[in-house]
Tab-separated table of N, CA, C and O in Angstrom:
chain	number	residue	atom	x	y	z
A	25	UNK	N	55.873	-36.295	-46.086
A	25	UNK	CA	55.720	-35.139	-45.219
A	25	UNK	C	55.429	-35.575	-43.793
A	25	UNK	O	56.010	-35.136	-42.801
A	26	UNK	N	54.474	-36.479	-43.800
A	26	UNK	CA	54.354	-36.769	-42.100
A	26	UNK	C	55.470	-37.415	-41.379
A	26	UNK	O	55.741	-37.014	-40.247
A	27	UNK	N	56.151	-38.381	-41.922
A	27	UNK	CA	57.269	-39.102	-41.663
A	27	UNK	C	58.247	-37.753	-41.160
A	27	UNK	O	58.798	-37.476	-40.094
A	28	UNK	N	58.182	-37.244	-42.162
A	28	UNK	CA	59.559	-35.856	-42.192
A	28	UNK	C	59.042	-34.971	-40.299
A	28	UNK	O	59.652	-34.656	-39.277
A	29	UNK	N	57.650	-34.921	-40.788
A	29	UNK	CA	57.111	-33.238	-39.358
A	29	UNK	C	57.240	-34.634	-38.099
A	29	UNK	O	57.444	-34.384	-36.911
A	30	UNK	N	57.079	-36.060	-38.631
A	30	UNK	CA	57.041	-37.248	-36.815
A	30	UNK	C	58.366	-37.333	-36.511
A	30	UNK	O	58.623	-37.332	-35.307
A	31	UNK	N	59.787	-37.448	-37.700
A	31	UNK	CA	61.320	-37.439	-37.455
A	31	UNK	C	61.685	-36.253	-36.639
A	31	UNK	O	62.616	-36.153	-35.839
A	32	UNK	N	60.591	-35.170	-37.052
A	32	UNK	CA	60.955	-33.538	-35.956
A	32	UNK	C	60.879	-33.725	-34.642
A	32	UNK	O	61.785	-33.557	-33.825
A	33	UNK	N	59.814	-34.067	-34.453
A	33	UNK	CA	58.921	-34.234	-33.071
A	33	UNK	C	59.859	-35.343	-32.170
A	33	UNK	O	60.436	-35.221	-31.089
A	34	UNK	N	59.753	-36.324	-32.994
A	34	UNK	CA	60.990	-37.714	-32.457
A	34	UNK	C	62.417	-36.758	-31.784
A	34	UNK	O	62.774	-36.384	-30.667
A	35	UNK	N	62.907	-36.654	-33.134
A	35	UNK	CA	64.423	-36.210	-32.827
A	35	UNK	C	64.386	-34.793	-31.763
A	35	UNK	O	65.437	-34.643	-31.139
A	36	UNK	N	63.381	-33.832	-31.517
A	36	UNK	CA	63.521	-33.195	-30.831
A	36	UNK	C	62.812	-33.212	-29.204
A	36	UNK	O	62.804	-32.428	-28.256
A	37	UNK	N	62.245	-34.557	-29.484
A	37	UNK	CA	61.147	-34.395	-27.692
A	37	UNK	C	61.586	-36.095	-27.300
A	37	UNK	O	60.933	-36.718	-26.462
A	38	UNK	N	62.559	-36.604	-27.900
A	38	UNK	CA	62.881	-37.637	-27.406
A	38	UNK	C	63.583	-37.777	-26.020
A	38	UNK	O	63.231	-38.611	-25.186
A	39	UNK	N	64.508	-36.975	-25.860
A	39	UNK	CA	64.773	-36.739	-24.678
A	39	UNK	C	64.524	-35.768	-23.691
A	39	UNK	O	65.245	-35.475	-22.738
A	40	UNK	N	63.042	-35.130	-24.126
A	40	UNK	CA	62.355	-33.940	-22.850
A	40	UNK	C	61.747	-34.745	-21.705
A	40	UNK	O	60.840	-35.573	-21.795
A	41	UNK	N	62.213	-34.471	-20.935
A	41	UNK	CA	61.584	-34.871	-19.761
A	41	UNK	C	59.955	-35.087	-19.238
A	41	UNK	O	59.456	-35.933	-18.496
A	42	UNK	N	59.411	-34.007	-19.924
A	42	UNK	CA	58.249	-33.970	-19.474
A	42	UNK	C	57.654	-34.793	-20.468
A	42	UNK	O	57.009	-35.625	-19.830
A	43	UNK	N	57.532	-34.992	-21.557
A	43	UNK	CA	57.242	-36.343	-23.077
A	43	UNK	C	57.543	-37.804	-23.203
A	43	UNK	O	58.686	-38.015	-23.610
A	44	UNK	N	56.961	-38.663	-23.008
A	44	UNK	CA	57.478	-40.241	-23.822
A	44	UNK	C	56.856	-40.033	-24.799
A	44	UNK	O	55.796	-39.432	-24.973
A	45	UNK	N	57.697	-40.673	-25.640
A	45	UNK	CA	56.471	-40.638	-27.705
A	45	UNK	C	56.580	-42.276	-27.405
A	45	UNK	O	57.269	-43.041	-26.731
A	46	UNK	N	55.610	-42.319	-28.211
A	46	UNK	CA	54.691	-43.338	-29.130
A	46	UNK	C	54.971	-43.361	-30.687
A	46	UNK	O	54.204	-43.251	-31.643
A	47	UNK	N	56.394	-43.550	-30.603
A	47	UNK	CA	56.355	-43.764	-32.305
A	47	UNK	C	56.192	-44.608	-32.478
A	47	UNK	O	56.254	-45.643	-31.813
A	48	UNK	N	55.737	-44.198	-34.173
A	48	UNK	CA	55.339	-45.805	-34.831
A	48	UNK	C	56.240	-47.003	-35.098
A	48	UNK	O	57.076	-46.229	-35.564
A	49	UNK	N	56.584	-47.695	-35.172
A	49	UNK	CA	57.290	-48.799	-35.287
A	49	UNK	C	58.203	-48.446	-36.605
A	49	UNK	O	59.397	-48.173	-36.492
A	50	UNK	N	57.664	-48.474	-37.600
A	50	UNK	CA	58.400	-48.563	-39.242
A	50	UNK	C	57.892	-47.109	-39.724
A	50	UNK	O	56.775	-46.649	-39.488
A	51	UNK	N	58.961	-46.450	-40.469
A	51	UNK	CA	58.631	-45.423	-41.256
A	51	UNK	C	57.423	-44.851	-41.553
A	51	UNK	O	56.883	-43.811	-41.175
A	52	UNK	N	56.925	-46.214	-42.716
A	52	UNK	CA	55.981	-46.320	-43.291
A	52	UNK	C	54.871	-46.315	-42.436
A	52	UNK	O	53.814	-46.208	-43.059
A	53	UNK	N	54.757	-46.392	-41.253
A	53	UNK	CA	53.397	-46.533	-40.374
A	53	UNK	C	52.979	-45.205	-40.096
A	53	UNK	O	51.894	-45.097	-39.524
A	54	UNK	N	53.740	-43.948	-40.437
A	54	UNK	CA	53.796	-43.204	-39.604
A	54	UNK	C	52.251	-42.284	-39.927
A	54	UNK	O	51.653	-41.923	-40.941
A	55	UNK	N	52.000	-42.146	-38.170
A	55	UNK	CA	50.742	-41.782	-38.686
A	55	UNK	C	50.358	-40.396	-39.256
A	55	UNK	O	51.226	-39.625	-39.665
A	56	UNK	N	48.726	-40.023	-39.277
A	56	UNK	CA	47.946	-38.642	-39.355
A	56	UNK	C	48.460	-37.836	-38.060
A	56	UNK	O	48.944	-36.704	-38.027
A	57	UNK	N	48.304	-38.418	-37.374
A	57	UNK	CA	48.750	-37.467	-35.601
A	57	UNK	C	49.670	-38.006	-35.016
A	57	UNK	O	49.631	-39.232	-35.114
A	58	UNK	N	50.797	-37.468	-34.229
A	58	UNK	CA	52.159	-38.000	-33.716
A	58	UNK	C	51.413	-38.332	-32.476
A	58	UNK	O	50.993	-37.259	-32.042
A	59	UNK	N	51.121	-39.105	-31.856
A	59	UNK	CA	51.210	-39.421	-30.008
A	59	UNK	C	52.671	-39.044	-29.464
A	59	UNK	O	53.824	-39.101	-29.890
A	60	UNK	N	51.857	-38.531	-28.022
A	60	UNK	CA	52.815	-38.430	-26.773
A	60	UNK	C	52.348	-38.612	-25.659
A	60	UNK	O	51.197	-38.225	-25.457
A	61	UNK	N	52.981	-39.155	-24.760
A	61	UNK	CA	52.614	-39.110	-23.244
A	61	UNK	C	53.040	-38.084	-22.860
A	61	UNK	O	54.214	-37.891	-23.177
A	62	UNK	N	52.303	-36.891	-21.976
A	62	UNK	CA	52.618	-35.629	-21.457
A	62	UNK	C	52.576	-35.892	-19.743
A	62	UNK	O	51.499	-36.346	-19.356
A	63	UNK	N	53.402	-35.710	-18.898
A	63	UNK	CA	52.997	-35.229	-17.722
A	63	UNK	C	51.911	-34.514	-17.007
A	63	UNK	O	51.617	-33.372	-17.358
A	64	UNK	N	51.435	-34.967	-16.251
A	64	UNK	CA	50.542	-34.233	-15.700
A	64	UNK	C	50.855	-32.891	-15.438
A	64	UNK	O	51.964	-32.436	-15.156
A	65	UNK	N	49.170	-31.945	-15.618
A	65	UNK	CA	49.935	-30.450	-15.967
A	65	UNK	C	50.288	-29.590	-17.180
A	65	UNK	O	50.622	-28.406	-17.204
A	66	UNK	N	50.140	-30.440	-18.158
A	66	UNK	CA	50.176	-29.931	-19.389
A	66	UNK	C	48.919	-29.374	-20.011
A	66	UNK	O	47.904	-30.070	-20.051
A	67	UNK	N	48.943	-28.185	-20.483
A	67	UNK	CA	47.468	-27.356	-20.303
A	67	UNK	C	47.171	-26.704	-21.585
A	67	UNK	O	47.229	-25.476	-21.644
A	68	UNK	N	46.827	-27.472	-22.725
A	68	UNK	CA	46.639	-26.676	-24.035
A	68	UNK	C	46.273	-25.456	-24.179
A	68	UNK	O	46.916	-24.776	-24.979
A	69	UNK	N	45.332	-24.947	-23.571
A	69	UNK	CA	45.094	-23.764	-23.660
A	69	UNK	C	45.769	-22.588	-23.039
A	69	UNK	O	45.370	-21.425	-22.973
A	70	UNK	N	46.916	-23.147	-22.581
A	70	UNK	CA	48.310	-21.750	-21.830
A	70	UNK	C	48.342	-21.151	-23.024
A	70	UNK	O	47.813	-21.901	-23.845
A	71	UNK	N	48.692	-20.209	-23.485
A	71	UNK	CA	49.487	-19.831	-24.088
A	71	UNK	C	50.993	-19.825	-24.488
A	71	UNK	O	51.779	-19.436	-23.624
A	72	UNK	N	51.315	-20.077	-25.278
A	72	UNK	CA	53.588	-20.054	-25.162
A	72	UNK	C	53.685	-19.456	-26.578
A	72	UNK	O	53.077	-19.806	-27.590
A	73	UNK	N	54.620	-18.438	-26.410
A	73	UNK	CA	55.179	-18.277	-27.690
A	73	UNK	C	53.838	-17.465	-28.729
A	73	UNK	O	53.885	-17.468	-29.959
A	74	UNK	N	52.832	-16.886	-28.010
A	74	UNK	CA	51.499	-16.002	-28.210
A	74	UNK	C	50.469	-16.906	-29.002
A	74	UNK	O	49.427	-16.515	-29.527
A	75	UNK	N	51.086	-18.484	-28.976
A	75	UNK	CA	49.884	-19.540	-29.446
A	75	UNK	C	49.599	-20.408	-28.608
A	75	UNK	O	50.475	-20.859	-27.870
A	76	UNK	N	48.181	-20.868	-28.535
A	76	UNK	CA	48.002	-21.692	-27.636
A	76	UNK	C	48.411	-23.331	-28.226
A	76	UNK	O	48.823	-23.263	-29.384
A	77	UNK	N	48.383	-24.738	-27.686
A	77	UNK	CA	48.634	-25.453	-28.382
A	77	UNK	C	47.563	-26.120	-28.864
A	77	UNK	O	47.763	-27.307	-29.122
A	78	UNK	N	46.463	-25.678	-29.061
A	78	UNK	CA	44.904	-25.750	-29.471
A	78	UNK	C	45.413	-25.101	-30.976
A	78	UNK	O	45.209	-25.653	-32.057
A	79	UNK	N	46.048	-23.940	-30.805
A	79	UNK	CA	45.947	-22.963	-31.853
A	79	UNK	C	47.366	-23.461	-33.349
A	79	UNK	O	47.640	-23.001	-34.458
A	80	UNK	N	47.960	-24.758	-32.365
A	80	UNK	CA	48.873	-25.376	-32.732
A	80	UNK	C	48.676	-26.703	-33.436
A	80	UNK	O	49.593	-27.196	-34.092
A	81	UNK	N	47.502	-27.286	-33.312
A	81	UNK	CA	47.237	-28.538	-33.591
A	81	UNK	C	47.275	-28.980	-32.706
A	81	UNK	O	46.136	-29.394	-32.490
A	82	UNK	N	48.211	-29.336	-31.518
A	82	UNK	CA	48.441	-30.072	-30.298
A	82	UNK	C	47.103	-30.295	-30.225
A	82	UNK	O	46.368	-29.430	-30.701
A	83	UNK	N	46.501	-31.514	-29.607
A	83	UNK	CA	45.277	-32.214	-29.034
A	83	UNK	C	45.013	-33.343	-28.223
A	83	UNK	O	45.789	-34.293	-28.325
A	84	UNK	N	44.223	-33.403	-27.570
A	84	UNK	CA	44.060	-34.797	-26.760
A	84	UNK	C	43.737	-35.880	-27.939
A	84	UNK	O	43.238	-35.801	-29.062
A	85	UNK	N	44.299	-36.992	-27.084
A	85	UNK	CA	44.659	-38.397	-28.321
A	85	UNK	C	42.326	-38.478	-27.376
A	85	UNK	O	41.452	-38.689	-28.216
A	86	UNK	N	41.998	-38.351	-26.334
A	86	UNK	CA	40.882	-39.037	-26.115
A	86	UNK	C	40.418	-37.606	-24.804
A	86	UNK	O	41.120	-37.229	-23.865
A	87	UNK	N	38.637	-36.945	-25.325
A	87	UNK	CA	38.743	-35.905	-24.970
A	87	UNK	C	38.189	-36.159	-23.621
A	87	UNK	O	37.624	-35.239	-23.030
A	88	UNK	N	38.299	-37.296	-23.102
A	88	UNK	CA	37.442	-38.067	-21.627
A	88	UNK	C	37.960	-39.286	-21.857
A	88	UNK	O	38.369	-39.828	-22.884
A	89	UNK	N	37.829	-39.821	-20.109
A	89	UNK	CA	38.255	-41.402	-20.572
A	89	UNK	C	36.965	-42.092	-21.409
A	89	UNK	O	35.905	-41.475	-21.505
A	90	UNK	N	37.133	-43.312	-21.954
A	90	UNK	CA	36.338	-44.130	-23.097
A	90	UNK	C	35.293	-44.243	-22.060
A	90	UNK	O	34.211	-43.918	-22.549
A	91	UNK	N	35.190	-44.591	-20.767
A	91	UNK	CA	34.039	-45.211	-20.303
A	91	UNK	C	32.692	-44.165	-19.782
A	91	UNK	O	31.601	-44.538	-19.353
A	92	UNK	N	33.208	-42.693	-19.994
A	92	UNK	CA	32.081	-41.821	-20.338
A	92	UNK	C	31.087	-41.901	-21.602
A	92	UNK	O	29.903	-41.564	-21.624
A	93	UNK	N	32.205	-42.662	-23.105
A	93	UNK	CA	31.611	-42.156	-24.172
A	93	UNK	C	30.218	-42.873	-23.767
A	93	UNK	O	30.364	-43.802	-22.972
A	94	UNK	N	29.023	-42.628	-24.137
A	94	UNK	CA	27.747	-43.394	-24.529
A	94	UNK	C	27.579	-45.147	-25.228
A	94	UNK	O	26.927	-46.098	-24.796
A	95	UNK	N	28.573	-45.011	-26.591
A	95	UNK	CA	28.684	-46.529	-26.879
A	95	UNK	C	29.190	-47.246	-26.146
A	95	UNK	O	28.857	-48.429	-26.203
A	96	UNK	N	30.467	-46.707	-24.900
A	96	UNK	CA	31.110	-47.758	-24.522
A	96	UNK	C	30.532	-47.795	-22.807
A	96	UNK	O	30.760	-48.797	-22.129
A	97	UNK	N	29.871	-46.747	-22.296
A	97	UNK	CA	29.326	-46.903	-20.765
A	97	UNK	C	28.612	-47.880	-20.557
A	97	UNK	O	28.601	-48.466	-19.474
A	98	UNK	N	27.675	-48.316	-21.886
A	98	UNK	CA	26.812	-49.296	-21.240
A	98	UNK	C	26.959	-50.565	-21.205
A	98	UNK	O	26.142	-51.432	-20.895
A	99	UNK	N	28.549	-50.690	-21.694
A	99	UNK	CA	29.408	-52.308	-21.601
A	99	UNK	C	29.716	-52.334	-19.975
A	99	UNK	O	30.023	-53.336	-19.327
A	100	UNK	N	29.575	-51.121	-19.526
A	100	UNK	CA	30.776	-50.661	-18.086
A	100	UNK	C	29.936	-51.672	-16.961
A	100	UNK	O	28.751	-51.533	-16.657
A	101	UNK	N	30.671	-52.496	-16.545
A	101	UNK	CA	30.352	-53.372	-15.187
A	101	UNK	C	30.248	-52.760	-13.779
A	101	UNK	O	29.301	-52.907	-13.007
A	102	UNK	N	31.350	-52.064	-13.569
A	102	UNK	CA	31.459	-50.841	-12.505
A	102	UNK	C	30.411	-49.704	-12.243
A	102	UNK	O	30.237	-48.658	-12.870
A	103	UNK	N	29.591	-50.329	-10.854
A	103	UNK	CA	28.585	-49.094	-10.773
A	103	UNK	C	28.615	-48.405	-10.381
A	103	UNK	O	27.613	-47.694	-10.300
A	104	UNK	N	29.936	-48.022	-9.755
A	104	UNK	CA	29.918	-46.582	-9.752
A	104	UNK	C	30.643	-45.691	-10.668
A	104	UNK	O	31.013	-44.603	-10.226
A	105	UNK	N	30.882	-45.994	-11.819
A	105	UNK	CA	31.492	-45.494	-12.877
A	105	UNK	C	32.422	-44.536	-12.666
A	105	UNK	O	32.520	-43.370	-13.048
A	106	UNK	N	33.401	-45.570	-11.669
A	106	UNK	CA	34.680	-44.829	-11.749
A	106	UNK	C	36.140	-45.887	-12.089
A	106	UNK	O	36.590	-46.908	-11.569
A	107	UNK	N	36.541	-45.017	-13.226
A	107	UNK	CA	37.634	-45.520	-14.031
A	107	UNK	C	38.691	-44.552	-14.022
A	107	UNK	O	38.768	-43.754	-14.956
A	108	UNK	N	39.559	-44.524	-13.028
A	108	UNK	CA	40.998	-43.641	-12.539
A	108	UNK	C	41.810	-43.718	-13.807
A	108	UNK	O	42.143	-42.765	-14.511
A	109	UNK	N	42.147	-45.319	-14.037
A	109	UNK	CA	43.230	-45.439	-15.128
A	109	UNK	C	42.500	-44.690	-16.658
A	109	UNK	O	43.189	-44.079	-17.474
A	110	UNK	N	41.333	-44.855	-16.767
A	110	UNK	CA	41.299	-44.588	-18.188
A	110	UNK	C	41.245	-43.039	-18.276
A	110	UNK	O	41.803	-42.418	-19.180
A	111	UNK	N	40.484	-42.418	-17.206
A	111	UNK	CA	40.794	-40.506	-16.937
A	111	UNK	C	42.146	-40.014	-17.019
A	111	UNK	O	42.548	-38.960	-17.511
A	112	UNK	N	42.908	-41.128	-16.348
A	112	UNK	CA	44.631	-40.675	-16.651
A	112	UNK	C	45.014	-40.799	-17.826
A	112	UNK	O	45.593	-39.889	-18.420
A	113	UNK	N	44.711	-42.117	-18.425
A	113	UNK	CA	45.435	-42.304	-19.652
A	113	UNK	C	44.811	-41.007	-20.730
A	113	UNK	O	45.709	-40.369	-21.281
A	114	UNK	N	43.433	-40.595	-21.052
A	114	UNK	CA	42.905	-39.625	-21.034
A	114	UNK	C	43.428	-37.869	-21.167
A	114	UNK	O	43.194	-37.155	-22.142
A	115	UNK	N	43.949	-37.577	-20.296
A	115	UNK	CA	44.922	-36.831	-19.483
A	115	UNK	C	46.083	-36.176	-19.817
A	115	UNK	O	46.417	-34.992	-19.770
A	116	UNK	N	46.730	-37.376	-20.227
A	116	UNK	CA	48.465	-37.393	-20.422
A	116	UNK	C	48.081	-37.892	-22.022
A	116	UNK	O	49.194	-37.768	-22.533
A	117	UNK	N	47.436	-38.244	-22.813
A	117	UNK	CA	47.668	-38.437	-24.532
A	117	UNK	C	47.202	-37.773	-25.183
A	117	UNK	O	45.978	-37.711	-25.294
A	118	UNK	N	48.153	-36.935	-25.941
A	118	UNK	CA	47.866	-35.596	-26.248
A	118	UNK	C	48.365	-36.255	-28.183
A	118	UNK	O	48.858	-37.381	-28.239
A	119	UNK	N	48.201	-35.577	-29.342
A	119	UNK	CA	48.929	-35.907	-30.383
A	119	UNK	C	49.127	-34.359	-31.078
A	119	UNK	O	48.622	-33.291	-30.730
A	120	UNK	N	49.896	-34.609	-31.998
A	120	UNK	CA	51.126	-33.656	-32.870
A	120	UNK	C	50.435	-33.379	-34.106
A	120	UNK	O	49.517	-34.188	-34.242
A	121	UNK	N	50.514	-32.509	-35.119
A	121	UNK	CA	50.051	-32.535	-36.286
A	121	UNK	C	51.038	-33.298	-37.259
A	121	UNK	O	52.185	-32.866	-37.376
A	122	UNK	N	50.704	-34.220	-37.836
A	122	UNK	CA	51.849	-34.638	-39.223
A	122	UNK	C	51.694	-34.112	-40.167
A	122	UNK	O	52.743	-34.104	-40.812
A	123	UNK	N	50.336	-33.276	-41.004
A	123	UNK	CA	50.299	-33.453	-42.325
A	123	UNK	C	50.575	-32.267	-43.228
A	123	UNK	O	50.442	-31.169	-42.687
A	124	UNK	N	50.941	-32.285	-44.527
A	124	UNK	CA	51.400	-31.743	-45.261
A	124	UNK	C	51.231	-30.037	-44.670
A	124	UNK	O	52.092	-29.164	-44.780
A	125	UNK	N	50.434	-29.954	-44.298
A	125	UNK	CA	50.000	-28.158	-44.069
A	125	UNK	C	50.988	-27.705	-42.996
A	125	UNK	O	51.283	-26.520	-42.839
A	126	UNK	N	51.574	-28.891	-42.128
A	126	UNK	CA	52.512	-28.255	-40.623
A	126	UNK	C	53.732	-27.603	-41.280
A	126	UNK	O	54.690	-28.374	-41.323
A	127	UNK	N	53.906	-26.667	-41.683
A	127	UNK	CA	55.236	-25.958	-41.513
A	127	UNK	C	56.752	-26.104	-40.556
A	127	UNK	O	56.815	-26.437	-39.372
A	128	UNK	N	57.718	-25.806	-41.319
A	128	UNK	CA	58.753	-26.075	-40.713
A	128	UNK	C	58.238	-25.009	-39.303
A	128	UNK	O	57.907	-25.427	-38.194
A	129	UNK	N	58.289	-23.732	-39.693
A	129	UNK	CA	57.700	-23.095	-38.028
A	129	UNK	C	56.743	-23.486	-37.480
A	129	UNK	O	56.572	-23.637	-36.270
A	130	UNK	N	56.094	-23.667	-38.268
A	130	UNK	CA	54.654	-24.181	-36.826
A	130	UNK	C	55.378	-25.482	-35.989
A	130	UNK	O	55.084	-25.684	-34.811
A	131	UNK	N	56.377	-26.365	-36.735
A	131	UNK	CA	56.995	-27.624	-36.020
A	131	UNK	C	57.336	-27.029	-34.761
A	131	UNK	O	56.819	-27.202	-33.657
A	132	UNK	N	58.604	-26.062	-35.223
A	132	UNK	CA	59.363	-25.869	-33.847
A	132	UNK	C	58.286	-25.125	-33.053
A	132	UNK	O	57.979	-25.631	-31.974
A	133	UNK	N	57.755	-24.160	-33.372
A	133	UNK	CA	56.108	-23.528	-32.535
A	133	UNK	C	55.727	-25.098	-31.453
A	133	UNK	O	55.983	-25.309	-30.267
A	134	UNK	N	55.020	-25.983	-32.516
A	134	UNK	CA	54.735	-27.039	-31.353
A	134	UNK	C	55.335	-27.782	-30.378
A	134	UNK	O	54.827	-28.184	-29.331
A	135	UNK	N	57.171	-28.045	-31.050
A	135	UNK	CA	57.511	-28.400	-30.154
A	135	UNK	C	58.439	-27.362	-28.763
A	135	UNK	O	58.879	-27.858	-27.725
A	136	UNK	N	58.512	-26.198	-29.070
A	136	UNK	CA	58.227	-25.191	-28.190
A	136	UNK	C	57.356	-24.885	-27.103
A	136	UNK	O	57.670	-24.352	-26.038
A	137	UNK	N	56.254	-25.266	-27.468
A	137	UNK	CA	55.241	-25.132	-26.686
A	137	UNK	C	55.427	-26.175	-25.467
A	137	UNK	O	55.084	-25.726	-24.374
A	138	UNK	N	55.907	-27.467	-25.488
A	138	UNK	CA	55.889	-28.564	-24.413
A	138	UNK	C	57.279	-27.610	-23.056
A	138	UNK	O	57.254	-27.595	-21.825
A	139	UNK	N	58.135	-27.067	-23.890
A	139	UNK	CA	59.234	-26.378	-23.036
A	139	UNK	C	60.170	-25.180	-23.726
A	139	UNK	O	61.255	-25.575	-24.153
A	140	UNK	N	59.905	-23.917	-23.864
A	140	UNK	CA	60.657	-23.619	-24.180
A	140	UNK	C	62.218	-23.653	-24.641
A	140	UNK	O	62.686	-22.763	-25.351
A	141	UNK	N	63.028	-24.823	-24.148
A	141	UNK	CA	64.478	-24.578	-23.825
A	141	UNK	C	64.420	-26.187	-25.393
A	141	UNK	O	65.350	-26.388	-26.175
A	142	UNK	N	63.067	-27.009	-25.365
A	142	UNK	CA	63.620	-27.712	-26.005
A	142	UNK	C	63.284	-27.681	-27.571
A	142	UNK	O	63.320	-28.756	-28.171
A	143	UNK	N	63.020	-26.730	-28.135
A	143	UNK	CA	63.546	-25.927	-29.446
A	143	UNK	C	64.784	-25.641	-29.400
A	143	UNK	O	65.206	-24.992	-28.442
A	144	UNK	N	65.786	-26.134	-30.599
A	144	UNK	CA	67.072	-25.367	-30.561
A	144	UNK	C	66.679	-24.211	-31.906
A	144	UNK	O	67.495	-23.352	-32.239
């Protein structure tokens, strides 16, 4: 099933403009959550299609950059605790639902949600 809902996501947001994926290498790897790189601007909580992509599964791969979390700030060398790249990376990695419960509609629902036009 996850392989099947990550081949959706693949074969249909591979060439959207606003998406790079992060697929897994081999079939068999394929994960619990699909990764994507989103463009800046991408806003889970819009609404599209009368769901939000909160309401979709869609989620941030990281809900802040790492060097806020608590375990990892107090490794942080930088005193003024500013980390641009990791807020971006942050930002733009969003992941997909794979597992058995995603429906063929909720698929196209999610991948709807990144652009209307790229659901066929």
């Amino acid at each position: 099933t996850r392989q099947m809902n990550a081949g959706f996501y693949a074969g249909k947001l591979e060439k959207h403009g606003g998406v790079s994926l992060l697929t897994p290498q081999k079939k068999i790897d394929c994960p619990i959550r699909f990764p994507c790189y989103v463009e800046a601007g991408f806003d889970l909580s819009k609404k599209k299609k009368s769901l939000s992509g909160e309401d979709l599964g869609i989620s941030r791969m990281y809900p802040q950059g790492l060097h806020k979390l608590a375990q990892v700030s107090r490794f942080c060398l930088n005193d003024r605790d500013l980390f641009p790249g990791a807020d971006y990376i942050a930002s733009h990695l969003v992941t997909l639902p794979t597992h058995q419960l995603v429906s063929k509609s909720m698929r196209t629902h999610i991948v709807a949600h990144f652009d209307g036009d790229a659901c066929d």
